PDB file of C-alpha atoms in Angstrom:
ATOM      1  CA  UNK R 108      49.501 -34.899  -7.410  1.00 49.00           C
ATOM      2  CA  UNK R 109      50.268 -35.613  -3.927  1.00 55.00           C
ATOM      3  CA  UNK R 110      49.012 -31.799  -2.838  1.00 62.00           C
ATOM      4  CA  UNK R 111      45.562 -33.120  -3.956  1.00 62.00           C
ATOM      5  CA  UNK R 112      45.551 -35.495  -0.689  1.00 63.00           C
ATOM      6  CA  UNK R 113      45.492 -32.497   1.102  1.00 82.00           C
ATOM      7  CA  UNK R 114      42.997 -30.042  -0.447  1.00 91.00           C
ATOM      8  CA  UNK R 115      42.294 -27.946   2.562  1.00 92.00           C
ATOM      9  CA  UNK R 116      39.367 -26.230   2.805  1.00 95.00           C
ATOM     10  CA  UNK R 117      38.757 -23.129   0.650  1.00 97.00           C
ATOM     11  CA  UNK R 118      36.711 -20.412   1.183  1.00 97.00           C
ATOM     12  CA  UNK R 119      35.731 -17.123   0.103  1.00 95.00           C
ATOM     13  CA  UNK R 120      33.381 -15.099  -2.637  1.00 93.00           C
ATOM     14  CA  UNK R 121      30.338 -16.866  -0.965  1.00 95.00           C
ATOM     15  CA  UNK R 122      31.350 -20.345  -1.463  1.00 97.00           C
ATOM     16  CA  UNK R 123      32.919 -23.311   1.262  1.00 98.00           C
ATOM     17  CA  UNK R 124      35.292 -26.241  -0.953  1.00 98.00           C
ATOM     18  CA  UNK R 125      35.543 -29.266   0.544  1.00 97.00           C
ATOM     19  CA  UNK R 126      37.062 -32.229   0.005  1.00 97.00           C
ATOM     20  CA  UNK R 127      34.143 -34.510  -1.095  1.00 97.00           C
ATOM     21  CA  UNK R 128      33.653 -37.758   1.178  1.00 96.00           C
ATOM     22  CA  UNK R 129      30.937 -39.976   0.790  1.00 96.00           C
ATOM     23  CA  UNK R 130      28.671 -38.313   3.455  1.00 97.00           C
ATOM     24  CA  UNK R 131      27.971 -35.866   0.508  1.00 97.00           C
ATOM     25  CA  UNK R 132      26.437 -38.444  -1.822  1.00 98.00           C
ATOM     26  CA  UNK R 133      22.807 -37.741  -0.928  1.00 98.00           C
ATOM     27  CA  UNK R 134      23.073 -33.593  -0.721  1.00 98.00           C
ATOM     28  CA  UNK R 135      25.370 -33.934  -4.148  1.00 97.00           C
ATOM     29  CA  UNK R 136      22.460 -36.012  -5.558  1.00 97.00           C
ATOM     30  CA  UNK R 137      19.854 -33.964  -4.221  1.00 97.00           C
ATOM     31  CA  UNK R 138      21.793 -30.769  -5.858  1.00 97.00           C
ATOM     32  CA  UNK R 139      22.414 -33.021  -9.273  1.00 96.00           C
ATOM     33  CA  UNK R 140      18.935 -34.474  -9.316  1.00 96.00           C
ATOM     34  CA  UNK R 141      17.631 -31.487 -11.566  1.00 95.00           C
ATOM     35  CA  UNK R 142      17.573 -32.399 -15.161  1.00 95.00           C
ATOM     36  CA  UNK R 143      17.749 -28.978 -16.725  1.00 93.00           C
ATOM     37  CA  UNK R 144      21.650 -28.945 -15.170  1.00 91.00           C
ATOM     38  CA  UNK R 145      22.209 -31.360 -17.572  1.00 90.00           C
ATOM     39  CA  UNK R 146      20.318 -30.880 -20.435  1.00 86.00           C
ATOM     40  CA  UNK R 147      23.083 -29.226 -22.482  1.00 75.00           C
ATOM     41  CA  UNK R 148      26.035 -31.705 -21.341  1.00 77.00           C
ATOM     42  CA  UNK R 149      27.010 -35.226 -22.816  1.00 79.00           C
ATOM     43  CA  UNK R 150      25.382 -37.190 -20.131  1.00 82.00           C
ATOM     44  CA  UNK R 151      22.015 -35.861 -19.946  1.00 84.00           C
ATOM     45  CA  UNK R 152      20.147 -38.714 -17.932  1.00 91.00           C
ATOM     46  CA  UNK R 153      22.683 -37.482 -14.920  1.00 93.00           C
ATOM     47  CA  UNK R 154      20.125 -36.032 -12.481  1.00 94.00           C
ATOM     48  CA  UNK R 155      18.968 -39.818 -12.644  1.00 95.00           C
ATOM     49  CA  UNK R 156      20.220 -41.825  -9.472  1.00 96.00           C
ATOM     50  CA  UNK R 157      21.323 -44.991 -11.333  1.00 94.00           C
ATOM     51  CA  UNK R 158      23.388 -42.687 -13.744  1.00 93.00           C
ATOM     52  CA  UNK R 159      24.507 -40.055 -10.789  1.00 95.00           C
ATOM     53  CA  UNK R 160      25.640 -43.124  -8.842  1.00 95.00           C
ATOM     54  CA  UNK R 161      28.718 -44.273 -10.904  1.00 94.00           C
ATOM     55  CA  UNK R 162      29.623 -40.724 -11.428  1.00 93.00           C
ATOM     56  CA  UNK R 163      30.063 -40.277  -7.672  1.00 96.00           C
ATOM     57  CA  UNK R 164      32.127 -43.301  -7.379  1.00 94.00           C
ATOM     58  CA  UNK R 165      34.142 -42.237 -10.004  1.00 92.00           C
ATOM     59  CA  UNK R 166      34.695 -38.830  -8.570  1.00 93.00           C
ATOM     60  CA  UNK R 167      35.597 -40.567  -5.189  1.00 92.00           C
ATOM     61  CA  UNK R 168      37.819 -43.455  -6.420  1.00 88.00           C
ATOM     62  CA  UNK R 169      40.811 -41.020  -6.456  1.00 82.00           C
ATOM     63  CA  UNK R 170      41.944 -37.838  -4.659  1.00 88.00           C
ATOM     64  CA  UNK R 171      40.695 -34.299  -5.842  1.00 95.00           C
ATOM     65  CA  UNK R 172      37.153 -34.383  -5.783  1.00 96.00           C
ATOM     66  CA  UNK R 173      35.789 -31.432  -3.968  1.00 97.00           C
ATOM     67  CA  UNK R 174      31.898 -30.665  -2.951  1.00 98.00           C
ATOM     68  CA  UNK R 175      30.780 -27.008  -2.972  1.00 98.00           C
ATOM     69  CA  UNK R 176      28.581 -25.155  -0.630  1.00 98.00           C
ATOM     70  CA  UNK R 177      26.624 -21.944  -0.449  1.00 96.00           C
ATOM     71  CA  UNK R 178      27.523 -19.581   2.552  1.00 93.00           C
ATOM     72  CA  UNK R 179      24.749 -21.085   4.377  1.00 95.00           C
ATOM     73  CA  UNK R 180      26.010 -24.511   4.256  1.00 96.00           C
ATOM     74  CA  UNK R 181      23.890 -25.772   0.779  1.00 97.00           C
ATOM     75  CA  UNK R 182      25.494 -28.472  -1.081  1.00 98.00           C
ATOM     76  CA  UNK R 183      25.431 -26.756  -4.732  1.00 98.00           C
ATOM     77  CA  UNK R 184      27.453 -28.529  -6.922  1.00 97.00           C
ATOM     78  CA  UNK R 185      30.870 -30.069  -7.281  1.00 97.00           C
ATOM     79  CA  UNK R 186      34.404 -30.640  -8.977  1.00 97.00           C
ATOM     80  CA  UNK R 187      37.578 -32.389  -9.269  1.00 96.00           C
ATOM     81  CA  UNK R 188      41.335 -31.641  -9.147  1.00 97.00           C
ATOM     82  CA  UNK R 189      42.483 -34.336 -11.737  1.00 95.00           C
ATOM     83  CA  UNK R 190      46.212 -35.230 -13.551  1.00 95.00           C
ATOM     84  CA  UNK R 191      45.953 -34.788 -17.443  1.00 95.00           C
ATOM     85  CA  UNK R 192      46.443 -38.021 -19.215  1.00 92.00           C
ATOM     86  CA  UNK R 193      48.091 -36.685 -21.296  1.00 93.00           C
ATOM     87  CA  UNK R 194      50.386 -33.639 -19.300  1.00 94.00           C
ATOM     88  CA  UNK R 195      51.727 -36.303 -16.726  1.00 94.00           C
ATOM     89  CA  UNK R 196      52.718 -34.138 -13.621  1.00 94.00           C
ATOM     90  CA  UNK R 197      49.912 -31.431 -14.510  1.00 96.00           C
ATOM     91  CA  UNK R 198      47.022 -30.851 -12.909  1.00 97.00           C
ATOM     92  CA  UNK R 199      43.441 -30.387 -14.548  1.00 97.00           C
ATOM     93  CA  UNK R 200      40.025 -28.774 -13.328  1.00 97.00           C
ATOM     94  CA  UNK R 201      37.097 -30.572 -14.259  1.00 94.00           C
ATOM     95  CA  UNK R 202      33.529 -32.939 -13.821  1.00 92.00           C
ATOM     96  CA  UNK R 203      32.175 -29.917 -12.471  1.00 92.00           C
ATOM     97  CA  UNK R 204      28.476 -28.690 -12.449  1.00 93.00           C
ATOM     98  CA  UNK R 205      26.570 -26.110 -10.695  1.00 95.00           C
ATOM     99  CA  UNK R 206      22.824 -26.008  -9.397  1.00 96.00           C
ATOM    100  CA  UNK R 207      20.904 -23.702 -11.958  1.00 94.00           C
ATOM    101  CA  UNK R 208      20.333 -20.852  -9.335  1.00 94.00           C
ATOM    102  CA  UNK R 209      24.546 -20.628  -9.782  1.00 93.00           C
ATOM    103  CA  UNK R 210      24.258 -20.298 -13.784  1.00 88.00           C
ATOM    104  CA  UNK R 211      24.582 -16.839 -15.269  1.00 78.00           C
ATOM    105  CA  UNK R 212      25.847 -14.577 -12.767  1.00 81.00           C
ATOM    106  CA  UNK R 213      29.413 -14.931 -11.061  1.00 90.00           C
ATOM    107  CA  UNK R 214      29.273 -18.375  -9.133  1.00 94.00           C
ATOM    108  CA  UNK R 215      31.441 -20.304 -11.425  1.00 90.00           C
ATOM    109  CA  UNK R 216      34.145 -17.679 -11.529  1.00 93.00           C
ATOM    110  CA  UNK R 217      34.031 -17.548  -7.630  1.00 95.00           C
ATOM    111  CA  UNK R 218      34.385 -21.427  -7.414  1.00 96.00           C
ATOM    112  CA  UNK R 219      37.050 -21.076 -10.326  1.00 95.00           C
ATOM    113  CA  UNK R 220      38.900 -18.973  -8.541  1.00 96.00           C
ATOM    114  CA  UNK R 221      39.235 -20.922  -5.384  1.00 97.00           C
ATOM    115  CA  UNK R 222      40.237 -23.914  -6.747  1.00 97.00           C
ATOM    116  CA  UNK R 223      42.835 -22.039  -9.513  1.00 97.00           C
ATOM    117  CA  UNK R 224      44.377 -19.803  -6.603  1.00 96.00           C
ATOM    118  CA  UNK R 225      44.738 -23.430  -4.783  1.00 96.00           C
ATOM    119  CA  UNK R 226      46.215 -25.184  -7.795  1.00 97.00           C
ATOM    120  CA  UNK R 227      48.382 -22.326  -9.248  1.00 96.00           C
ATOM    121  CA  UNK R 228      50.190 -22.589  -5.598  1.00 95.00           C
ATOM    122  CA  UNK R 229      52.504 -25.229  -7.517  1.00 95.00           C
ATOM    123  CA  UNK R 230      51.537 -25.509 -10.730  1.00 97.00           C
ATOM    124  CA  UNK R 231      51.790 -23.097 -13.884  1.00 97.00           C
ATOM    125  CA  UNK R 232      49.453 -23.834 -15.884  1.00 97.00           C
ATOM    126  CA  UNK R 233      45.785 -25.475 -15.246  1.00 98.00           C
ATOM    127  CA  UNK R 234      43.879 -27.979 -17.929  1.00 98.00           C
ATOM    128  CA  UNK R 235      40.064 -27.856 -18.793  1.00 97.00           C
ATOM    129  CA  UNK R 236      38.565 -31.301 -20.903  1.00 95.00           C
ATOM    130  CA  UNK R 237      35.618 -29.977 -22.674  1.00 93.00           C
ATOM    131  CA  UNK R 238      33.317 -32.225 -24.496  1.00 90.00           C
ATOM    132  CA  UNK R 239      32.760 -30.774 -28.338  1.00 92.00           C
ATOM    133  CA  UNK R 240      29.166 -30.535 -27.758  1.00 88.00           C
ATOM    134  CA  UNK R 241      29.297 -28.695 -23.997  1.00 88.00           C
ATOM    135  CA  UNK R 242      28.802 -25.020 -25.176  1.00 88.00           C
ATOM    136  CA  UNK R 243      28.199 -23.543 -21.882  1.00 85.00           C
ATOM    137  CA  UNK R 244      31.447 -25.123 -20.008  1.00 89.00           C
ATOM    138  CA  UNK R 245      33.099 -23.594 -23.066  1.00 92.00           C
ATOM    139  CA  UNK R 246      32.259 -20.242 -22.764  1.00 91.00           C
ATOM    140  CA  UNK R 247      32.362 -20.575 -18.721  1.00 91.00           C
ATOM    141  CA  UNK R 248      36.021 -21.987 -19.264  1.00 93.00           C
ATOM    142  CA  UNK R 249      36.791 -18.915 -21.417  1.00 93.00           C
ATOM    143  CA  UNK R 250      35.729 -16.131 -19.955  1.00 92.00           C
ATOM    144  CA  UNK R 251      38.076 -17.499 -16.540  1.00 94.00           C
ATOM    145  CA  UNK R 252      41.021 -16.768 -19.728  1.00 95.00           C
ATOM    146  CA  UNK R 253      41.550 -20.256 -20.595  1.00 97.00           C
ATOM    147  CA  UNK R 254      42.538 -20.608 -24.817  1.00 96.00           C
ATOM    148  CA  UNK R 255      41.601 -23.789 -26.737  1.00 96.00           C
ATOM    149  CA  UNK R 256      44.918 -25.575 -27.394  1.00 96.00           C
ATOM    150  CA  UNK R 257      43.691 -28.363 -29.330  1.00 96.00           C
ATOM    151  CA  UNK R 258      41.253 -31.355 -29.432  1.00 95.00           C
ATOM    152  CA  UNK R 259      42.338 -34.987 -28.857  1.00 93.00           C
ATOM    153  CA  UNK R 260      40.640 -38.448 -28.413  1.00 93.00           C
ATOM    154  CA  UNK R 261      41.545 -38.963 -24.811  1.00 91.00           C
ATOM    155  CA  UNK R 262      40.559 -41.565 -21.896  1.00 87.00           C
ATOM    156  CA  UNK R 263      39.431 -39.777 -18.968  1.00 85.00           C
ATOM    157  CA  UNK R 264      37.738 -42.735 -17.206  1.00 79.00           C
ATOM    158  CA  UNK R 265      35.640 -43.742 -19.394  1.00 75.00           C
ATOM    159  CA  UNK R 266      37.126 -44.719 -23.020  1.00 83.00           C
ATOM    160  CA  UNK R 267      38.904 -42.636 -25.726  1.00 88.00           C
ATOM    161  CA  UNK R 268      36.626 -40.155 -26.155  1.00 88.00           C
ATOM    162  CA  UNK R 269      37.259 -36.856 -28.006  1.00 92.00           C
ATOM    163  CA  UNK R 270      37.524 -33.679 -25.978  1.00 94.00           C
ATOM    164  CA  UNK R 271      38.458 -29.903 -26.126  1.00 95.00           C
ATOM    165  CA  UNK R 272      41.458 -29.305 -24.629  1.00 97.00           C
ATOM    166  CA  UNK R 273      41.814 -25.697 -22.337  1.00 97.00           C
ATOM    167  CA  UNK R 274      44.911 -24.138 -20.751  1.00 98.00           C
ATOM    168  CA  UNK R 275      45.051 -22.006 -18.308  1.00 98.00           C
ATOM    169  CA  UNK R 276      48.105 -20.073 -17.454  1.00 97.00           C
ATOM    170  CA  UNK R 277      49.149 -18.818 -14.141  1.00 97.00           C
ATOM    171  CA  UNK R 278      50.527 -15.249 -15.376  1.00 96.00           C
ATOM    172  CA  UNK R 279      47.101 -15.096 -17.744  1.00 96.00           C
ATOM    173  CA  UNK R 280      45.450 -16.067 -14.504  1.00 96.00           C
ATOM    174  CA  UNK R 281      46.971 -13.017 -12.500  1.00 94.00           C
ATOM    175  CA  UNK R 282      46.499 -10.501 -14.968  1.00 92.00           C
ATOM    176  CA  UNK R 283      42.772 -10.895 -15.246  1.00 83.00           C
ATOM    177  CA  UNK R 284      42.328  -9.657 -11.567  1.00 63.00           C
TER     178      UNK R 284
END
């Protein structure tokens, strides 16, 4: 996980990766603070700034944690480069969201990409923690090629808790050009 101190930036397809520093709290909450984005995820009350608060810190508290921005410099969502709990060594995309003018079209494969084409640089395979109940990050997650391996109660911060677990291989990766 060491590489993940050193996320450069990425950018391409429209979109500028960053890592995310705590200068981004206010456009990040300002992006977040719409409560339709969350609506269909697990922690609905997110766009609130008591709840959006300790999600920030806990994207922060370790390395990986990227913010993304439009072309023209708008903060529209973010993500996180994370180690599997449960594939030590491994790395693992997720805690991501997008603004809702980013939802149906081909943001989150553009944003995908850059951070899989980053991570598949020395790893081969990537891992996706879905929450049962998240259909849209499910169908996002599949359509990038990623094939449900399995559910397990897992602690990803916050408690056991049970998610979908996604895999992502490199050579499945480069064949879906």
């Amino acid at each position: 996980m060491n590489r993940l101190m050193h996320i450069p930036q990425l950018r391409g397809y429209g979109f500028v990766i960053d890592p995310m520093t705590e200068a981004d709290f206010e456009p990040l909450y300002a992006a977040a603070s719409d409560p339709v984005i969350w609506a269909g995820h697990p922690a609905r009350t997110r766009h609130k700034r008591d709840v959006f608060g300790p999600y920030f810190e806990f994207l922060l508290e370790k390395e990986g944690a990227v913010t993304i921005r439009d072309i023209g410099g708008r903060v529209v969502g973010c993500s996180k480069y994370y180690e599997p709990p449960e594939v030590p060594g491994g790395i693992a995309i997720g805690y991501s969201f997008l603004t809702v003018d980013h939802w149906g079209g081909a943001s989150n494969r553009a944003v995908k990409a850059l951070m899989l084409d980053f991570a598949f640089q020395d790893w081969d395979q990537v891992w996706f923690h879905i929450d049962p109940s998240n259909i849209r990050s499910q169908k996002a997650t599949a359509k990038l090629g990623a094939r449900h391996v399995d559910s397990q109660s897992l602690d990803l911060g916050n408690g056991p808790t049970m998610w979908m677990r996604l895999v992502l291989l490199k050579d499945v990766w480069n064949n879906m050009g």
